[in-house]
Amino acid sequence: MDFEEIKALDDQYVAHTYVRFPLALVRGENATVWDPNDKKYIDFTSGIGVNSFGFCDEGWVSAVTRQAGLLQHTSNLYYTEPCVEAAKLLCERTGMKKVFFANSGAEANEGAIKTARKYSFDKYGAGRDRIATLYNSFHGRTVTTLAATGQEVFHNYFFPFTEGFDYLPANDAAALSQIGDKHCAVMLELVQGEGGVIPLDRAYVQAVARLCAERDILLIVGEVQTGVGRTGTLYAFQQFGITPDLVTSAKGLGGGLPLAAVLFGDKTENVLGPGDHATTFGGNPVACAAAAYLLGRMDEFFLDEVARKGEYLREQLAGMHGIKSVSGMGMMFGAELEEGLEAKTVLLEAMRQGVLVLTAKTKLRLLPPLSITWHEMQTGLSALERALASF
Ligand SMILES: *Cc1c(COP(=O)(O)O)cnc(C)c1O
């Protein structure tokens, strides 16, 4: 099918919940992807932080196809090897104690929220169920995770939302005094991704962790976007000198297959028992085989290279005409544009020039595959530079 045919069918049969760009993608190889006319693009998006090893990495494809040829799904009534392998690697590499596998970021956050409330209920009884999150956060699209999201634009139409969320200004230690004896948890992203790729201050995060530890309030770190190597360590919390009680992971975890996880720490590893929580597809063997492969390859050497490539990209972006400043960590960037430049307009011109980027609020956002080559980075940067120079 050519682009027009695909678009016409999408318009007719696919629910109009997405604003798509005028581009169909056909095949890809690492950070390079082709449209139906065989035009080539450098991918600085990774499918929004999902394709950790880019498109169709050889080792990833063989791990996935091998498992698909053995067992594609069993239900959680049975044990499978990929599930335990992925869980073991996640625990060994993070110091967390147990894993619950889910299918999406929102679902992982729901799992963490349920765990926090049950932990408090079991220990203190009813009434200590509130969860503090941050303004400008993003935690998902279910009715509960929308409520957890500290942005008014998301609190529309779908009333009534789940109760029990309070929003605090990020990086404001004084505002932590609003956390009281009705709270069971604080939930935050260490780099607010959708909110504009804004890292939290290390001192603030440590103050939150201290307060949580003192009051037996659980610290939930939402690493749906920052996890799985994105920031240059396997999880971002490992750079903040904290030990969360719950970590949620999703986007990059399956390298392109739907897989999410709730990681439980010392306090939370036994909170959920048989029947308390479940999901049909959770721990799917094919998705877990992908994760086990991915985690196995993300050793210190690989992560150091991610950090190095991240520094290079950041410097190059910061030096570009039209870019005012660059925020982020590792290979996660928000580029603030000069006055008069609109992110969406720049994105569309970048696409014409052969590079795919994202936006977050008024910024350009870049989440390149962690495996992007130095040559692909240079090609993509040149295309972005041409796009910016055209305004
Ligand atoms: C993308 C994202 C989510 C939602 O993940 P889904 O898989 O779309 O449900 C939640 N939290 C953060 C930080 C995210 O970036």
CSV table of C-alpha atoms in Angstrom, one decimal, residues 72-344:
chain,number,residue,atom,x,y,z
A,72,GLN,CA,3.9,-17.7,22.8
A,73,HIS,CA,1.6,-17.6,25.9
A,74,THR,CA,0.8,-19.9,28.8
A,75,SER,CA,-1.3,-17.8,31.3
A,76,ASN,CA,0.1,-17.1,34.8
A,77,LEU,CA,-1.2,-20.5,36.0
A,78,TYR,CA,2.1,-22.0,34.8
A,79,TYR,CA,5.8,-21.3,35.3
A,80,THR,CA,7.9,-20.3,32.3
A,81,GLU,CA,11.6,-19.7,32.0
A,82,PRO,CA,11.6,-16.3,30.2
A,83,CYS,CA,9.5,-14.8,33.0
A,84,VAL,CA,11.9,-15.9,35.8
A,85,GLU,CA,14.9,-15.0,33.7
A,86,ALA,CA,13.7,-11.4,33.1
A,87,ALA,CA,12.6,-11.0,36.7
A,88,LYS,CA,16.0,-12.3,38.1
A,89,LEU,CA,17.9,-9.9,35.8
A,90,LEU,CA,15.8,-6.9,36.9
A,91,CYS,CA,16.3,-7.7,40.6
A,92,GLU,CA,20.0,-8.4,40.3
A,93,ARG,CA,20.7,-5.2,38.4
A,94,THR,CA,18.6,-2.9,40.6
A,95,GLY,CA,18.7,-4.3,44.1
A,96,MET,CA,14.9,-4.6,44.1
A,97,LYS,CA,13.4,-7.8,45.4
A,98,LYS,CA,10.5,-8.9,43.3
A,99,VAL,CA,8.8,-8.2,40.0
A,100,PHE,CA,5.2,-8.0,38.8
A,101,PHE,CA,4.9,-8.0,35.0
A,102,ALA,CA,2.2,-5.9,33.4
A,103,ASN,CA,1.7,-4.7,29.8
A,104,SER,CA,1.8,-0.9,29.8
A,105,GLY,CA,3.1,2.0,31.8
A,106,ALA,CA,-0.3,3.0,33.1
A,107,GLU,CA,-0.9,-0.5,34.2
A,108,ALA,CA,2.4,-0.7,36.1
A,109,ASN,CA,1.6,2.5,37.8
A,110,GLU,CA,-1.8,1.2,38.8
A,111,GLY,CA,0.0,-1.8,40.3
A,112,ALA,CA,2.3,0.4,42.3
A,113,ILE,CA,-0.6,2.5,43.5
A,114,LYS,CA,-2.5,-0.6,44.6
A,115,THR,CA,0.6,-1.9,46.4
A,116,ALA,CA,1.1,1.4,48.3
A,117,ARG,CA,-2.5,1.5,49.4
A,118,LYS,CA,-2.5,-2.1,50.5
A,119,TYR,CA,0.8,-1.8,52.4
A,120,SER,CA,-0.7,1.1,54.4
A,121,PHE,CA,-4.1,-0.6,54.9
A,122,ASP,CA,-2.4,-3.8,56.1
A,123,LYS,CA,-0.2,-1.9,58.6
A,124,TYR,CA,-2.3,1.1,59.6
A,125,GLY,CA,-5.9,0.4,58.6
A,126,ALA,CA,-8.2,2.5,56.5
A,127,GLY,CA,-7.8,6.3,55.9
A,128,ARG,CA,-4.1,6.5,55.2
A,129,ASP,CA,-4.5,6.2,51.4
A,130,ARG,CA,-3.5,9.5,49.8
A,131,ILE,CA,-0.7,9.7,47.3
A,132,ALA,CA,1.3,12.8,46.6
A,133,THR,CA,2.4,13.4,43.0
A,134,LEU,CA,4.0,16.4,41.3
A,135,TYR,CA,2.6,19.1,39.1
A,136,ASN,CA,3.6,18.6,35.5
A,137,SER,CA,3.9,14.8,36.0
A,138,PHE,CA,2.6,12.2,33.7
A,139,HIS,CA,1.5,8.8,34.9
A,140,GLY,CA,-0.8,7.3,32.3
A,141,ARG,CA,-4.3,7.4,30.7
A,142,THR,CA,-6.4,5.1,32.9
A,143,VAL,CA,-9.0,6.8,35.1
A,144,THR,CA,-6.7,6.4,38.2
A,145,THR,CA,-3.4,7.3,36.5
A,146,LEU,CA,-5.0,10.4,34.9
A,147,ALA,CA,-5.9,11.4,38.4
A,148,ALA,CA,-2.3,10.8,39.5
A,149,THR,CA,-1.1,13.0,36.7
A,150,GLY,CA,-0.6,16.5,38.0
A,151,GLN,CA,-1.8,18.4,35.0
A,152,GLU,CA,-5.3,20.0,34.9
A,153,VAL,CA,-5.6,19.5,31.1
A,154,PHE,CA,-5.9,15.7,31.7
A,155,HIS,CA,-8.7,16.1,34.3
A,156,ASN,CA,-11.6,16.5,31.9
A,157,TYR,CA,-14.7,14.6,30.6
A,158,PHE,CA,-14.1,11.4,32.5
A,159,PHE,CA,-15.5,12.3,35.9
A,160,PRO,CA,-15.5,11.0,38.5
A,161,PHE,CA,-11.7,10.4,38.7
A,162,THR,CA,-10.1,8.2,41.4
A,163,GLU,CA,-9.8,10.1,44.6
A,164,GLY,CA,-6.8,10.5,46.8
A,165,PHE,CA,-4.2,12.4,44.8
A,166,ASP,CA,-2.5,15.6,45.9
A,167,TYR,CA,-0.1,17.6,43.7
A,168,LEU,CA,3.1,19.2,44.9
A,169,PRO,CA,5.4,21.6,43.0
A,170,ALA,CA,8.5,19.8,41.9
A,171,ASN,CA,11.9,20.7,43.4
A,172,ASP,CA,10.2,22.6,46.3
A,173,ALA,CA,11.4,21.1,49.5
A,174,ALA,CA,9.2,23.5,51.6
A,175,ALA,CA,6.1,22.1,49.9
A,176,LEU,CA,6.9,18.6,51.3
A,177,SER,CA,5.3,19.9,54.5
A,178,GLN,CA,1.9,19.2,52.8
A,179,ILE,CA,2.6,15.5,53.1
A,180,GLY,CA,0.8,14.3,56.2
A,181,ASP,CA,-0.5,11.3,58.1
A,182,LYS,CA,-3.1,10.6,55.5
A,183,HIS,CA,-0.5,9.8,52.9
A,184,CYS,CA,0.7,6.3,52.0
A,185,ALA,CA,3.0,7.2,49.1
A,186,VAL,CA,4.8,9.8,47.0
A,187,MET,CA,5.0,9.1,43.3
A,188,LEU,CA,7.3,10.9,41.0
A,189,GLU,CA,9.3,10.7,37.7
A,190,LEU,CA,13.0,11.6,38.1
A,191,VAL,CA,12.9,13.2,34.7
A,192,GLN,CA,9.5,14.5,33.8
A,193,GLY,CA,9.3,13.2,30.3
A,194,GLU,CA,6.0,14.3,28.8
A,195,GLY,CA,6.2,17.4,30.9
A,196,GLY,CA,9.2,18.7,28.9
A,197,VAL,CA,12.2,16.4,29.8
A,198,ILE,CA,12.9,18.1,33.1
A,199,PRO,CA,15.1,16.3,35.6
A,200,LEU,CA,14.4,16.7,39.3
A,201,ASP,CA,17.1,18.2,41.6
A,202,ARG,CA,19.1,15.5,43.3
A,203,ALA,CA,18.9,17.2,46.7
A,204,TYR,CA,15.1,17.5,46.4
A,205,VAL,CA,14.7,13.8,45.5
A,206,GLN,CA,16.9,12.8,48.4
A,207,ALA,CA,14.8,15.0,50.7
A,208,VAL,CA,11.6,13.2,49.5
A,209,ALA,CA,13.3,9.8,50.1
A,210,ARG,CA,14.3,10.9,53.6
A,211,LEU,CA,10.9,12.1,54.5
A,212,CYS,CA,9.3,8.9,53.1
A,213,ALA,CA,11.7,6.7,55.1
A,214,GLU,CA,11.1,8.7,58.3
A,215,ARG,CA,7.3,8.4,58.1
A,216,ASP,CA,6.9,5.0,56.5
A,217,ILE,CA,5.5,6.6,53.4
A,218,LEU,CA,6.3,4.6,50.2
A,219,LEU,CA,8.4,6.2,47.5
A,220,ILE,CA,7.2,5.2,44.0
A,221,VAL,CA,9.5,6.1,41.2
A,222,GLY,CA,7.8,6.2,37.8
A,223,GLU,CA,10.6,5.0,35.4
A,224,VAL,CA,8.3,4.2,32.5
A,225,GLN,CA,10.2,6.6,30.3
A,226,THR,CA,13.6,6.9,32.1
A,227,GLY,CA,14.1,3.1,32.7
A,228,VAL,CA,16.0,0.5,30.9
A,229,GLY,CA,19.2,2.4,30.1
A,230,ARG,CA,17.6,5.6,28.8
A,231,THR,CA,19.4,7.9,31.2
A,232,GLY,CA,22.8,6.1,31.1
A,233,THR,CA,22.2,3.8,34.0
A,234,LEU,CA,19.8,0.9,33.9
A,235,TYR,CA,17.4,2.9,36.0
A,236,ALA,CA,17.6,6.6,36.7
A,237,PHE,CA,17.1,6.2,40.4
A,238,GLN,CA,20.6,4.6,40.5
A,239,GLN,CA,22.0,8.1,39.8
A,240,PHE,CA,20.0,9.8,42.6
A,241,GLY,CA,21.4,8.0,45.6
A,242,ILE,CA,18.0,6.7,46.7
A,243,THR,CA,16.4,3.3,47.3
A,244,PRO,CA,12.7,3.4,46.1
A,245,ASP,CA,10.1,1.2,47.6
A,246,LEU,CA,8.4,0.7,44.2
A,247,VAL,CA,9.7,1.3,40.7
A,248,THR,CA,7.6,1.1,37.5
A,249,SER,CA,9.1,0.3,34.2
A,250,ALA,CA,7.5,-0.1,30.7
A,251,LYS,CA,8.4,1.7,27.4
A,252,GLY,CA,11.9,0.3,26.7
A,253,LEU,CA,11.6,-2.9,28.6
A,254,GLY,CA,10.5,-5.2,25.8
A,255,GLY,CA,12.5,-3.4,23.2
A,256,GLY,CA,9.3,-3.0,21.1
A,257,LEU,CA,7.0,-5.6,22.6
A,258,PRO,CA,4.3,-4.5,25.2
A,259,LEU,CA,5.9,-5.3,28.6
A,260,ALA,CA,5.9,-3.4,31.9
A,261,ALA,CA,7.0,-4.2,35.4
A,262,VAL,CA,6.5,-3.1,38.9
A,263,LEU,CA,9.7,-3.6,40.9
A,264,PHE,CA,9.2,-4.2,44.7
A,265,GLY,CA,11.7,-3.3,47.4
A,266,ASP,CA,12.2,-4.7,50.9
A,267,LYS,CA,9.0,-3.2,52.3
A,268,THR,CA,6.7,-4.1,49.4
A,269,GLU,CA,7.9,-7.4,48.1
A,270,ASN,CA,5.2,-9.4,50.0
A,271,VAL,CA,2.3,-6.9,50.0
A,272,LEU,CA,0.5,-8.4,47.1
A,273,GLY,CA,-0.5,-12.0,47.6
A,274,PRO,CA,-2.5,-14.6,45.6
A,275,GLY,CA,-5.6,-13.0,44.1
A,276,ASP,CA,-4.7,-9.4,45.0
A,277,HIS,CA,-3.5,-8.5,41.6
A,278,ALA,CA,-3.3,-10.1,38.1
A,279,THR,CA,-3.3,-9.5,34.4
A,280,THR,CA,-3.8,-12.0,31.7
A,281,PHE,CA,-0.9,-11.0,29.5
A,282,GLY,CA,1.5,-10.2,32.3
A,283,GLY,CA,4.9,-12.0,32.0
A,284,ASN,CA,4.1,-13.1,28.4
A,285,PRO,CA,7.0,-15.4,27.4
A,286,VAL,CA,7.8,-13.7,24.1
A,287,ALA,CA,7.9,-10.2,25.7
A,288,CYS,CA,9.9,-11.6,28.6
A,289,ALA,CA,12.4,-13.3,26.3
A,290,ALA,CA,12.9,-9.9,24.6
A,291,ALA,CA,13.4,-8.3,28.0
A,292,ALA,CA,15.9,-10.9,29.2
A,293,TYR,CA,17.9,-10.6,26.0
A,294,LEU,CA,17.9,-6.8,26.3
A,295,LEU,CA,18.9,-6.7,29.9
A,296,GLY,CA,21.6,-9.2,29.3
A,297,ARG,CA,23.2,-6.9,26.7
A,298,MET,CA,22.9,-3.7,28.7
A,299,ASP,CA,26.1,-4.2,30.7
A,300,GLU,CA,28.2,-1.4,32.1
A,301,PHE,CA,30.1,-1.1,28.8
A,302,PHE,CA,26.9,-0.6,26.9
A,303,LEU,CA,25.5,1.9,29.4
A,304,ASP,CA,28.8,3.9,29.4
A,305,GLU,CA,28.5,4.2,25.6
A,306,VAL,CA,24.9,5.4,26.0
A,307,ALA,CA,26.1,8.1,28.4
A,308,ARG,CA,28.9,9.1,26.0
A,309,LYS,CA,26.6,9.3,23.0
A,310,GLY,CA,24.2,11.3,25.1
A,311,GLU,CA,26.9,13.9,26.0
A,312,TYR,CA,27.8,14.2,22.3
A,313,LEU,CA,24.2,14.6,21.2
A,314,ARG,CA,23.6,17.2,23.9
A,315,GLU,CA,26.6,19.3,22.9
A,316,GLN,CA,25.7,19.1,19.2
A,317,LEU,CA,22.0,20.1,19.9
A,318,ALA,CA,23.0,22.9,22.3
A,319,GLY,CA,25.2,24.4,19.6
A,320,MET,CA,22.5,24.5,16.9
A,321,HIS,CA,21.0,27.6,15.5
A,322,GLY,CA,17.5,27.9,16.8
A,323,ILE,CA,18.0,25.9,20.0
A,324,LYS,CA,18.1,28.0,23.2
A,325,SER,CA,18.9,25.2,25.7
A,326,VAL,CA,18.9,21.5,26.2
A,327,SER,CA,17.6,19.6,29.2
A,328,GLY,CA,17.6,15.9,30.1
A,329,MET,CA,19.8,13.0,31.1
A,330,GLY,CA,21.5,10.3,29.1
A,331,MET,CA,19.8,9.8,25.8
A,332,MET,CA,16.6,11.7,26.8
A,333,PHE,CA,16.6,15.3,25.6
A,334,GLY,CA,14.3,18.3,25.6
A,335,ALA,CA,15.4,21.2,23.3
A,336,GLU,CA,13.9,24.6,24.0
A,337,LEU,CA,13.5,26.5,20.8
A,338,GLU,CA,14.3,30.2,20.2
A,339,GLU,CA,11.4,32.6,20.3
A,340,GLY,CA,9.2,32.3,17.3
A,341,LEU,CA,10.0,28.7,16.5
A,342,GLU,CA,7.2,26.2,17.1
A,343,ALA,CA,8.1,22.7,18.0
A,344,LYS,CA,5.5,21.0,15.7
